[in-house]
């Protein structure tokens, strides 16, 4: 619509300072004649548009011109821009609104956030599942999927989606599971045959508040481990633990104090260090890790025969 284009043009000129009629025409996909008509309409409405002829000239607004924006304070403007930049970073649009609001608020910063879904394995599938879950949350629809636990156990789930969460290196869906009658976290990578429930099933009522990721031992707490990690694994220590969790020892190795959930993931994680990690506490985890390492060694030896 013409009114939308006039507003967008004003915001664009506020942001960029000056543009030629040709640049504006290409941006809005209209003719230069239409742009000049729009400029006349802006001038008639009291917007101080000027035209500078010659090389390097173009159309612009007087420097002291601003749109009414006093209803939002500085903190609110930054919060609004940050929200739109976050949507843009995960591929959810917001480009047009960002251009308008940056011009309106007089902010010309680059986006502070960028997210890349690429990784090892099923990257396209992960992006698709992210989109489906996001749609279900916004439309307030149940989702149906096959889920594989950390132990590889397959189950069918019907879940009321609450929120998408990112922790460590993975995306999770926090949702109310009909089968467990409780809030659960589901790793998107382990969700298969995901679909939105179109049967019009009503939203659950009387639910307790959703948990906060990491605040409950079921979702990322667990016993405190004291780990001795070899110096040659230092690159992982710096990548995976906070400075306050790490103590550098005189021989260059590391002592790490960290809370981790005691499950299959924990043993797989510790085994990924090879011989570079020793569990000092708790003793029962050290023993179980040694048992599993012996099983792995036996399997590898069998493969060499």
PDB file of C-alpha atoms in Angstrom:
ATOM      1  CA  UNK A   1       0.000   0.000   0.000  1.00  0.00           C
ATOM      2  CA  UNK A   2       1.119   3.560  -0.689  1.00  0.00           C
ATOM      3  CA  UNK A   3       0.781   4.636   2.964  1.00  0.00           C
ATOM      4  CA  UNK A   4       2.979   1.750   4.102  1.00  0.00           C
ATOM      5  CA  UNK A   5       5.549   2.623   1.459  1.00  0.00           C
ATOM      6  CA  UNK A   6       5.616   6.283   2.517  1.00  0.00           C
ATOM      7  CA  UNK A   7       6.258   5.308   6.138  1.00  0.00           C
ATOM      8  CA  UNK A   8       8.889   2.756   5.120  1.00  0.00           C
ATOM      9  CA  UNK A   9      10.558   5.309   2.857  1.00  0.00           C
ATOM     10  CA  UNK A  10      10.732   7.848   5.670  1.00  0.00           C
ATOM     11  CA  UNK A  11      12.316   5.280   8.008  1.00  0.00           C
ATOM     12  CA  UNK A  12      14.774   4.198   5.323  1.00  0.00           C
ATOM     13  CA  UNK A  13      15.902   7.774   4.681  1.00  0.00           C
ATOM     14  CA  UNK A  14      16.236   8.362   8.413  1.00  0.00           C
ATOM     15  CA  UNK A  15      18.519   5.357   8.653  1.00  0.00           C
ATOM     16  CA  UNK A  16      20.629   5.835   5.535  1.00  0.00           C
ATOM     17  CA  UNK A  17      20.649   9.592   5.315  1.00  0.00           C
ATOM     18  CA  UNK A  18      20.419   9.888   1.533  1.00  0.00           C
ATOM     19  CA  UNK A  19      19.431   7.651  -1.395  1.00  0.00           C
ATOM     20  CA  UNK A  20      18.889   8.187  -5.096  1.00  0.00           C
ATOM     21  CA  UNK A  21      15.476   7.810  -6.693  1.00  0.00           C
ATOM     22  CA  UNK A  22      16.800   4.764  -8.551  1.00  0.00           C
ATOM     23  CA  UNK A  23      17.916   3.086  -5.317  1.00  0.00           C
ATOM     24  CA  UNK A  24      14.542   3.746  -3.726  1.00  0.00           C
ATOM     25  CA  UNK A  25      12.723   2.460  -6.807  1.00  0.00           C
ATOM     26  CA  UNK A  26      14.710  -0.793  -6.755  1.00  0.00           C
ATOM     27  CA  UNK A  27      14.201  -1.208  -3.018  1.00  0.00           C
ATOM     28  CA  UNK A  28      10.423  -0.824  -3.216  1.00  0.00           C
ATOM     29  CA  UNK A  29      10.126  -2.418  -6.661  1.00  0.00           C
ATOM     30  CA  UNK A  30       8.328   0.547  -8.214  1.00  0.00           C
ATOM     31  CA  UNK A  31       9.194   3.074 -10.926  1.00  0.00           C
ATOM     32  CA  UNK A  32      11.227   6.229 -10.306  1.00  0.00           C
ATOM     33  CA  UNK A  33       8.126   8.205 -11.316  1.00  0.00           C
ATOM     34  CA  UNK A  34       6.260   6.582  -8.401  1.00  0.00           C
ATOM     35  CA  UNK A  35       9.117   7.496  -6.065  1.00  0.00           C
ATOM     36  CA  UNK A  36       8.946  11.136  -7.056  1.00  0.00           C
ATOM     37  CA  UNK A  37       5.156  11.113  -6.519  1.00  0.00           C
ATOM     38  CA  UNK A  38       5.771   9.649  -3.064  1.00  0.00           C
ATOM     39  CA  UNK A  39       8.320  12.387  -2.327  1.00  0.00           C
ATOM     40  CA  UNK A  40       5.754  15.007  -3.281  1.00  0.00           C
ATOM     41  CA  UNK A  41       3.227  13.332  -0.972  1.00  0.00           C
ATOM     42  CA  UNK A  42       5.720  13.367   1.911  1.00  0.00           C
ATOM     43  CA  UNK A  43       6.499  17.026   1.341  1.00  0.00           C
ATOM     44  CA  UNK A  44       2.764  17.855   1.274  1.00  0.00           C
ATOM     45  CA  UNK A  45       2.430  16.025   4.620  1.00  0.00           C
ATOM     46  CA  UNK A  46       5.127  18.213   6.169  1.00  0.00           C
ATOM     47  CA  UNK A  47       8.050  15.779   5.995  1.00  0.00           C
ATOM     48  CA  UNK A  48      11.147  17.867   5.149  1.00  0.00           C
ATOM     49  CA  UNK A  49      12.455  15.981   2.106  1.00  0.00           C
ATOM     50  CA  UNK A  50      15.181  17.598   0.029  1.00  0.00           C
ATOM     51  CA  UNK A  51      16.746  16.721  -3.321  1.00  0.00           C
ATOM     52  CA  UNK A  52      20.432  17.265  -3.965  1.00  0.00           C
ATOM     53  CA  UNK A  53      21.400  17.332  -7.639  1.00  0.00           C
ATOM     54  CA  UNK A  54      24.653  16.334  -9.254  1.00  0.00           C
ATOM     55  CA  UNK A  55      27.236  13.627  -8.610  1.00  0.00           C
ATOM     56  CA  UNK A  56      26.772  12.096  -5.163  1.00  0.00           C
ATOM     57  CA  UNK A  57      23.356  13.701  -4.810  1.00  0.00           C
ATOM     58  CA  UNK A  58      20.058  12.127  -3.968  1.00  0.00           C
ATOM     59  CA  UNK A  59      16.986  12.382  -1.798  1.00  0.00           C
ATOM     60  CA  UNK A  60      17.184  12.864   1.945  1.00  0.00           C
ATOM     61  CA  UNK A  61      15.639  14.342   5.076  1.00  0.00           C
ATOM     62  CA  UNK A  62      16.796  17.342   7.057  1.00  0.00           C
ATOM     63  CA  UNK A  63      19.215  16.253   9.805  1.00  0.00           C
ATOM     64  CA  UNK A  64      17.091  17.408  12.720  1.00  0.00           C
ATOM     65  CA  UNK A  65      13.950  15.600  11.530  1.00  0.00           C
ATOM     66  CA  UNK A  66      12.676  12.750  13.726  1.00  0.00           C
ATOM     67  CA  UNK A  67       9.434  10.810  13.891  1.00  0.00           C
ATOM     68  CA  UNK A  68       7.473  10.806  17.122  1.00  0.00           C
ATOM     69  CA  UNK A  69       9.169   8.206  19.321  1.00  0.00           C
ATOM     70  CA  UNK A  70       8.950   9.530  22.848  1.00  0.00           C
ATOM     71  CA  UNK A  71       6.526   6.805  23.937  1.00  0.00           C
ATOM     72  CA  UNK A  72       9.490   4.385  24.176  1.00  0.00           C
ATOM     73  CA  UNK A  73      12.474   5.108  26.387  1.00  0.00           C
ATOM     74  CA  UNK A  74      16.052   4.128  25.452  1.00  0.00           C
ATOM     75  CA  UNK A  75      15.944   0.786  27.271  1.00  0.00           C
ATOM     76  CA  UNK A  76      12.635  -0.151  25.632  1.00  0.00           C
ATOM     77  CA  UNK A  77      13.938   0.754  22.171  1.00  0.00           C
ATOM     78  CA  UNK A  78      17.032  -1.404  22.676  1.00  0.00           C
ATOM     79  CA  UNK A  79      14.911  -4.298  23.926  1.00  0.00           C
ATOM     80  CA  UNK A  80      12.660  -4.065  20.857  1.00  0.00           C
ATOM     81  CA  UNK A  81      15.602  -3.968  18.453  1.00  0.00           C
ATOM     82  CA  UNK A  82      17.252  -6.872  20.279  1.00  0.00           C
ATOM     83  CA  UNK A  83      14.101  -8.979  19.972  1.00  0.00           C
ATOM     84  CA  UNK A  84      13.861  -8.334  16.228  1.00  0.00           C
ATOM     85  CA  UNK A  85      17.581  -9.031  15.753  1.00  0.00           C
ATOM     86  CA  UNK A  86      17.122 -12.338  17.577  1.00  0.00           C
ATOM     87  CA  UNK A  87      14.336 -13.326  15.180  1.00  0.00           C
ATOM     88  CA  UNK A  88      16.497 -12.335  12.240  1.00  0.00           C
ATOM     89  CA  UNK A  89      19.408 -14.409  13.575  1.00  0.00           C
ATOM     90  CA  UNK A  90      17.398 -17.643  13.577  1.00  0.00           C
ATOM     91  CA  UNK A  91      15.932 -16.978  10.137  1.00  0.00           C
ATOM     92  CA  UNK A  92      12.508 -15.823  11.310  1.00  0.00           C
ATOM     93  CA  UNK A  93      12.352 -12.575   9.358  1.00  0.00           C
ATOM     94  CA  UNK A  94      12.149  -9.141  10.908  1.00  0.00           C
ATOM     95  CA  UNK A  95      14.329  -7.488   8.247  1.00  0.00           C
ATOM     96  CA  UNK A  96      11.738  -4.936   7.148  1.00  0.00           C
ATOM     97  CA  UNK A  97      10.742  -4.022  10.685  1.00  0.00           C
ATOM     98  CA  UNK A  98      14.407  -3.667  11.675  1.00  0.00           C
ATOM     99  CA  UNK A  99      15.041  -1.177   8.868  1.00  0.00           C
ATOM    100  CA  UNK A 100      12.023   0.892   9.920  1.00  0.00           C
ATOM    101  CA  UNK A 101      12.738   0.863  13.635  1.00  0.00           C
ATOM    102  CA  UNK A 102      16.460   1.514  13.303  1.00  0.00           C
ATOM    103  CA  UNK A 103      15.587   4.603  11.294  1.00  0.00           C
ATOM    104  CA  UNK A 104      12.841   5.590  13.709  1.00  0.00           C
ATOM    105  CA  UNK A 105      15.089   5.219  16.758  1.00  0.00           C
ATOM    106  CA  UNK A 106      18.194   6.638  15.121  1.00  0.00           C
ATOM    107  CA  UNK A 107      20.166   3.399  15.667  1.00  0.00           C
ATOM    108  CA  UNK A 108      22.584   2.241  12.978  1.00  0.00           C
ATOM    109  CA  UNK A 109      24.307  -0.649  14.748  1.00  0.00           C
ATOM    110  CA  UNK A 110      24.974  -4.032  13.207  1.00  0.00           C
ATOM    111  CA  UNK A 111      23.042  -7.017  14.533  1.00  0.00           C
ATOM    112  CA  UNK A 112      24.638  -8.369  17.723  1.00  0.00           C
ATOM    113  CA  UNK A 113      23.528 -11.975  17.252  1.00  0.00           C
ATOM    114  CA  UNK A 114      24.016 -14.630  14.580  1.00  0.00           C
ATOM    115  CA  UNK A 115      23.134 -18.322  14.823  1.00  0.00           C
ATOM    116  CA  UNK A 116      24.292 -21.061  12.472  1.00  0.00           C
ATOM    117  CA  UNK A 117      22.456 -24.399  12.596  1.00  0.00           C
ATOM    118  CA  UNK A 118      25.163 -26.194  10.625  1.00  0.00           C
ATOM    119  CA  UNK A 119      26.873 -29.059  12.385  1.00  0.00           C
ATOM    120  CA  UNK A 120      27.597 -32.716  12.042  1.00  0.00           C
ATOM    121  CA  UNK A 121      24.823 -34.936  10.777  1.00  0.00           C
ATOM    122  CA  UNK A 122      21.171 -34.066  10.127  1.00  0.00           C
ATOM    123  CA  UNK A 123      21.399 -30.270   9.869  1.00  0.00           C
ATOM    124  CA  UNK A 124      18.486 -29.827   7.434  1.00  0.00           C
ATOM    125  CA  UNK A 125      16.288 -32.066   9.568  1.00  0.00           C
ATOM    126  CA  UNK A 126      17.135 -30.102  12.700  1.00  0.00           C
ATOM    127  CA  UNK A 127      16.192 -26.823  11.017  1.00  0.00           C
ATOM    128  CA  UNK A 128      12.885 -28.347   9.879  1.00  0.00           C
ATOM    129  CA  UNK A 129      12.071 -29.624  13.375  1.00  0.00           C
ATOM    130  CA  UNK A 130      12.921 -26.205  14.825  1.00  0.00           C
ATOM    131  CA  UNK A 131      10.448 -24.605  12.404  1.00  0.00           C
ATOM    132  CA  UNK A 132       7.724 -27.149  13.202  1.00  0.00           C
ATOM    133  CA  UNK A 133       8.097 -26.769  16.966  1.00  0.00           C
ATOM    134  CA  UNK A 134       8.163 -22.984  16.700  1.00  0.00           C
ATOM    135  CA  UNK A 135       4.957 -23.093  14.649  1.00  0.00           C
ATOM    136  CA  UNK A 136       3.292 -25.370  17.206  1.00  0.00           C
ATOM    137  CA  UNK A 137       4.210 -23.017  20.052  1.00  0.00           C
ATOM    138  CA  UNK A 138       2.866 -19.962  18.241  1.00  0.00           C
ATOM    139  CA  UNK A 139      -0.313 -21.739  17.082  1.00  0.00           C
ATOM    140  CA  UNK A 140      -0.802 -23.438  20.464  1.00  0.00           C
ATOM    141  CA  UNK A 141      -1.023 -26.949  19.040  1.00  0.00           C
ATOM    142  CA  UNK A 142      -0.013 -30.317  20.440  1.00  0.00           C
ATOM    143  CA  UNK A 143       2.867 -32.091  18.695  1.00  0.00           C
ATOM    144  CA  UNK A 144       3.230 -35.812  18.056  1.00  0.00           C
ATOM    145  CA  UNK A 145       6.588 -37.513  17.568  1.00  0.00           C
ATOM    146  CA  UNK A 146       8.681 -40.591  18.128  1.00  0.00           C
ATOM    147  CA  UNK A 147      11.405 -39.965  20.697  1.00  0.00           C
ATOM    148  CA  UNK A 148      14.660 -41.787  21.392  1.00  0.00           C
ATOM    149  CA  UNK A 149      16.007 -41.462  24.930  1.00  0.00           C
ATOM    150  CA  UNK A 150      19.690 -41.249  25.854  1.00  0.00           C
ATOM    151  CA  UNK A 151      19.569 -45.054  26.249  1.00  0.00           C
ATOM    152  CA  UNK A 152      18.138 -45.455  22.742  1.00  0.00           C
ATOM    153  CA  UNK A 153      14.673 -46.428  23.980  1.00  0.00           C
ATOM    154  CA  UNK A 154      11.940 -45.533  21.473  1.00  0.00           C
ATOM    155  CA  UNK A 155       8.596 -44.106  22.636  1.00  0.00           C
ATOM    156  CA  UNK A 156       5.637 -42.267  21.155  1.00  0.00           C
ATOM    157  CA  UNK A 157       4.991 -38.848  22.686  1.00  0.00           C
ATOM    158  CA  UNK A 158       2.144 -36.342  22.647  1.00  0.00           C
ATOM    159  CA  UNK A 159       3.426 -33.023  23.940  1.00  0.00           C
ATOM    160  CA  UNK A 160       2.008 -29.574  24.617  1.00  0.00           C
ATOM    161  CA  UNK A 161       4.917 -27.325  23.523  1.00  0.00           C
ATOM    162  CA  UNK A 162       5.987 -24.693  26.008  1.00  0.00           C
ATOM    163  CA  UNK A 163       9.258 -23.179  24.806  1.00  0.00           C
ATOM    164  CA  UNK A 164      12.373 -23.799  22.750  1.00  0.00           C
ATOM    165  CA  UNK A 165      15.623 -23.844  24.722  1.00  0.00           C
ATOM    166  CA  UNK A 166      19.262 -23.920  23.739  1.00  0.00           C
ATOM    167  CA  UNK A 167      21.806 -25.433  26.095  1.00  0.00           C
ATOM    168  CA  UNK A 168      25.352 -26.566  25.486  1.00  0.00           C
ATOM    169  CA  UNK A 169      25.356 -27.536  21.832  1.00  0.00           C
ATOM    170  CA  UNK A 170      21.736 -28.551  21.288  1.00  0.00           C
ATOM    171  CA  UNK A 171      18.161 -27.286  20.962  1.00  0.00           C
ATOM    172  CA  UNK A 172      15.490 -28.690  23.281  1.00  0.00           C
ATOM    173  CA  UNK A 173      11.713 -28.528  23.437  1.00  0.00           C
ATOM    174  CA  UNK A 174      10.350 -27.983  26.926  1.00  0.00           C
ATOM    175  CA  UNK A 175       6.810 -29.349  26.862  1.00  0.00           C
ATOM    176  CA  UNK A 176       4.063 -31.006  28.901  1.00  0.00           C
ATOM    177  CA  UNK A 177       4.185 -34.713  28.065  1.00  0.00           C
ATOM    178  CA  UNK A 178       0.769 -36.410  28.076  1.00  0.00           C
ATOM    179  CA  UNK A 179       2.383 -39.834  28.569  1.00  0.00           C
ATOM    180  CA  UNK A 180       4.394 -38.740  31.652  1.00  0.00           C
ATOM    181  CA  UNK A 181       1.903 -36.125  32.930  1.00  0.00           C
ATOM    182  CA  UNK A 182       4.827 -33.799  33.602  1.00  0.00           C
ATOM    183  CA  UNK A 183       7.124 -31.249  32.006  1.00  0.00           C
ATOM    184  CA  UNK A 184       9.946 -32.822  30.036  1.00  0.00           C
ATOM    185  CA  UNK A 185      12.856 -31.663  27.893  1.00  0.00           C
ATOM    186  CA  UNK A 186      13.197 -33.282  24.461  1.00  0.00           C
ATOM    187  CA  UNK A 187      16.336 -32.922  22.390  1.00  0.00           C
ATOM    188  CA  UNK A 188      15.301 -31.918  18.857  1.00  0.00           C
ATOM    189  CA  UNK A 189      17.912 -34.219  17.322  1.00  0.00           C
ATOM    190  CA  UNK A 190      16.199 -37.241  18.889  1.00  0.00           C
ATOM    191  CA  UNK A 191      12.699 -36.369  17.675  1.00  0.00           C
ATOM    192  CA  UNK A 192      11.469 -38.287  14.614  1.00  0.00           C
ATOM    193  CA  UNK A 193       8.222 -38.308  12.590  1.00  0.00           C
ATOM    194  CA  UNK A 194       7.318 -34.940  14.117  1.00  0.00           C
ATOM    195  CA  UNK A 195       3.874 -33.564  13.215  1.00  0.00           C
ATOM    196  CA  UNK A 196       1.417 -31.004  14.512  1.00  0.00           C
ATOM    197  CA  UNK A 197      -1.840 -32.394  15.894  1.00  0.00           C
ATOM    198  CA  UNK A 198      -4.642 -30.975  13.714  1.00  0.00           C
ATOM    199  CA  UNK A 199      -7.495 -32.676  15.578  1.00  0.00           C
ATOM    200  CA  UNK A 200      -8.267 -29.584  17.633  1.00  0.00           C
ATOM    201  CA  UNK A 201      -7.325 -31.156  20.952  1.00  0.00           C
ATOM    202  CA  UNK A 202      -7.773 -28.500  23.674  1.00  0.00           C
ATOM    203  CA  UNK A 203      -4.866 -27.052  25.588  1.00  0.00           C
ATOM    204  CA  UNK A 204      -4.151 -28.627  28.995  1.00  0.00           C
ATOM    205  CA  UNK A 205      -5.418 -26.723  32.015  1.00  0.00           C
ATOM    206  CA  UNK A 206      -4.097 -26.323  35.535  1.00  0.00           C
ATOM    207  CA  UNK A 207      -0.489 -27.042  34.592  1.00  0.00           C
ATOM    208  CA  UNK A 208       2.286 -26.244  37.098  1.00  0.00           C
ATOM    209  CA  UNK A 209       4.851 -23.672  35.914  1.00  0.00           C
ATOM    210  CA  UNK A 210       7.351 -24.923  33.362  1.00  0.00           C
ATOM    211  CA  UNK A 211      10.793 -25.674  34.840  1.00  0.00           C
ATOM    212  CA  UNK A 212      13.775 -23.441  34.244  1.00  0.00           C
ATOM    213  CA  UNK A 213      16.501 -25.201  32.288  1.00  0.00           C
ATOM    214  CA  UNK A 214      19.376 -26.059  34.624  1.00  0.00           C
ATOM    215  CA  UNK A 215      17.533 -25.080  37.824  1.00  0.00           C
ATOM    216  CA  UNK A 216      16.224 -28.614  38.513  1.00  0.00           C
ATOM    217  CA  UNK A 217      18.444 -31.658  39.017  1.00  0.00           C
ATOM    218  CA  UNK A 218      16.261 -33.553  36.568  1.00  0.00           C
ATOM    219  CA  UNK A 219      17.234 -31.071  33.869  1.00  0.00           C
ATOM    220  CA  UNK A 220      20.960 -30.575  34.176  1.00  0.00           C
ATOM    221  CA  UNK A 221      21.916 -30.775  37.869  1.00  0.00           C
ATOM    222  CA  UNK A 222      23.167 -33.956  39.521  1.00  0.00           C
ATOM    223  CA  UNK A 223      26.075 -34.913  41.767  1.00  0.00           C
ATOM    224  CA  UNK A 224      29.271 -32.912  41.961  1.00  0.00           C
ATOM    225  CA  UNK A 225      32.120 -34.571  40.094  1.00  0.00           C
ATOM    226  CA  UNK A 226      35.778 -33.939  40.807  1.00  0.00           C
ATOM    227  CA  UNK A 227      37.699 -34.638  37.607  1.00  0.00           C
ATOM    228  CA  UNK A 228      41.444 -34.794  36.967  1.00  0.00           C
ATOM    229  CA  UNK A 229      42.014 -33.949  33.309  1.00  0.00           C
ATOM    230  CA  UNK A 230      45.342 -34.336  31.529  1.00  0.00           C
ATOM    231  CA  UNK A 231      47.229 -31.273  30.318  1.00  0.00           C
ATOM    232  CA  UNK A 232      46.945 -32.369  26.666  1.00  0.00           C
ATOM    233  CA  UNK A 233      43.149 -32.132  26.989  1.00  0.00           C
ATOM    234  CA  UNK A 234      43.424 -28.504  28.068  1.00  0.00           C
ATOM    235  CA  UNK A 235      41.710 -27.221  24.928  1.00  0.00           C
ATOM    236  CA  UNK A 236      38.547 -29.053  25.982  1.00  0.00           C
ATOM    237  CA  UNK A 237      38.743 -27.819  29.550  1.00  0.00           C
ATOM    238  CA  UNK A 238      38.833 -24.212  28.359  1.00  0.00           C
ATOM    239  CA  UNK A 239      35.958 -24.820  25.924  1.00  0.00           C
ATOM    240  CA  UNK A 240      33.645 -26.779  28.203  1.00  0.00           C
ATOM    241  CA  UNK A 241      34.042 -25.478  31.765  1.00  0.00           C
ATOM    242  CA  UNK A 242      33.762 -22.120  33.467  1.00  0.00           C
ATOM    243  CA  UNK A 243      36.963 -20.627  34.947  1.00  0.00           C
ATOM    244  CA  UNK A 244      35.604 -20.891  38.491  1.00  0.00           C
ATOM    245  CA  UNK A 245      35.175 -24.657  38.019  1.00  0.00           C
ATOM    246  CA  UNK A 246      38.813 -25.234  37.058  1.00  0.00           C
ATOM    247  CA  UNK A 247      42.047 -25.336  39.044  1.00  0.00           C
ATOM    248  CA  UNK A 248      45.355 -25.631  37.181  1.00  0.00           C
ATOM    249  CA  UNK A 249      47.733 -28.068  38.862  1.00  0.00           C
ATOM    250  CA  UNK A 250      51.558 -27.689  39.040  1.00  0.00           C
ATOM    251  CA  UNK A 251      52.138 -30.393  36.378  1.00  0.00           C
ATOM    252  CA  UNK A 252      49.878 -28.572  33.896  1.00  0.00           C
ATOM    253  CA  UNK A 253      46.866 -30.849  34.339  1.00  0.00           C
ATOM    254  CA  UNK A 254      43.482 -29.649  35.583  1.00  0.00           C
ATOM    255  CA  UNK A 255      41.166 -30.344  38.493  1.00  0.00           C
ATOM    256  CA  UNK A 256      37.540 -29.639  37.629  1.00  0.00           C
ATOM    257  CA  UNK A 257      34.568 -29.435  40.019  1.00  0.00           C
ATOM    258  CA  UNK A 258      31.263 -29.655  38.145  1.00  0.00           C
ATOM    259  CA  UNK A 259      27.674 -30.835  38.619  1.00  0.00           C
ATOM    260  CA  UNK A 260      26.484 -33.216  35.905  1.00  0.00           C
ATOM    261  CA  UNK A 261      23.415 -35.448  35.540  1.00  0.00           C
ATOM    262  CA  UNK A 262      24.269 -39.084  36.201  1.00  0.00           C
ATOM    263  CA  UNK A 263      22.978 -40.828  33.098  1.00  0.00           C
ATOM    264  CA  UNK A 264      24.124 -42.437  29.856  1.00  0.00           C
ATOM    265  CA  UNK A 265      25.179 -39.093  28.479  1.00  0.00           C
ATOM    266  CA  UNK A 266      27.609 -38.575  31.381  1.00  0.00           C
ATOM    267  CA  UNK A 267      29.491 -41.820  30.772  1.00  0.00           C
ATOM    268  CA  UNK A 268      29.616 -41.209  27.038  1.00  0.00           C
ATOM    269  CA  UNK A 269      30.973 -37.730  27.679  1.00  0.00           C
ATOM    270  CA  UNK A 270      33.679 -38.956  30.083  1.00  0.00           C
ATOM    271  CA  UNK A 271      34.699 -41.799  27.757  1.00  0.00           C
ATOM    272  CA  UNK A 272      35.152 -39.260  24.956  1.00  0.00           C
ATOM    273  CA  UNK A 273      38.250 -38.030  26.808  1.00  0.00           C
ATOM    274  CA  UNK A 274      39.902 -41.405  26.231  1.00  0.00           C
ATOM    275  CA  UNK A 275      42.601 -41.868  28.859  1.00  0.00           C
ATOM    276  CA  UNK A 276      42.744 -38.164  29.565  1.00  0.00           C
ATOM    277  CA  UNK A 277      40.271 -38.005  32.459  1.00  0.00           C
ATOM    278  CA  UNK A 278      40.153 -39.593  35.923  1.00  0.00           C
ATOM    279  CA  UNK A 279      37.135 -39.342  38.179  1.00  0.00           C
ATOM    280  CA  UNK A 280      38.308 -38.606  41.719  1.00  0.00           C
ATOM    281  CA  UNK A 281      34.777 -38.287  43.143  1.00  0.00           C
ATOM    282  CA  UNK A 282      32.193 -39.809  43.426  1.00  0.00           C
ATOM    283  CA  UNK A 283      33.795 -43.239  43.746  1.00  0.00           C
ATOM    284  CA  UNK A 284      30.824 -45.146  42.302  1.00  0.00           C
ATOM    285  CA  UNK A 285      30.987 -43.124  39.073  1.00  0.00           C
ATOM    286  CA  UNK A 286      34.745 -43.773  38.844  1.00  0.00           C
ATOM    287  CA  UNK A 287      34.136 -47.503  39.168  1.00  0.00           C
ATOM    288  CA  UNK A 288      31.336 -47.565  36.628  1.00  0.00           C
ATOM    289  CA  UNK A 289      33.447 -45.549  34.175  1.00  0.00           C
ATOM    290  CA  UNK A 290      36.319 -48.036  34.602  1.00  0.00           C
ATOM    291  CA  UNK A 291      33.950 -50.930  33.958  1.00  0.00           C
ATOM    292  CA  UNK A 292      32.641 -49.352  30.768  1.00  0.00           C
ATOM    293  CA  UNK A 293      36.142 -48.466  29.597  1.00  0.00           C
ATOM    294  CA  UNK A 294      37.133 -52.125  30.062  1.00  0.00           C
ATOM    295  CA  UNK A 295      34.159 -53.222  27.949  1.00  0.00           C
ATOM    296  CA  UNK A 296      35.165 -50.778  25.197  1.00  0.00           C
ATOM    297  CA  UNK A 297      38.772 -52.011  25.330  1.00  0.00           C
ATOM    298  CA  UNK A 298      37.614 -55.626  25.051  1.00  0.00           C
ATOM    299  CA  UNK A 299      35.410 -54.828  22.050  1.00  0.00           C
ATOM    300  CA  UNK A 300      38.251 -53.011  20.319  1.00  0.00           C
ATOM    301  CA  UNK A 301      40.617 -55.917  20.991  1.00  0.00           C
ATOM    302  CA  UNK A 302      38.065 -58.310  19.532  1.00  0.00           C
ATOM    303  CA  UNK A 303      37.908 -56.214  16.393  1.00  0.00           C
ATOM    304  CA  UNK A 304      41.678 -56.565  15.890  1.00  0.00           C
ATOM    305  CA  UNK A 305      41.493 -60.347  15.628  1.00  0.00           C
TER     306      UNK A 305
END
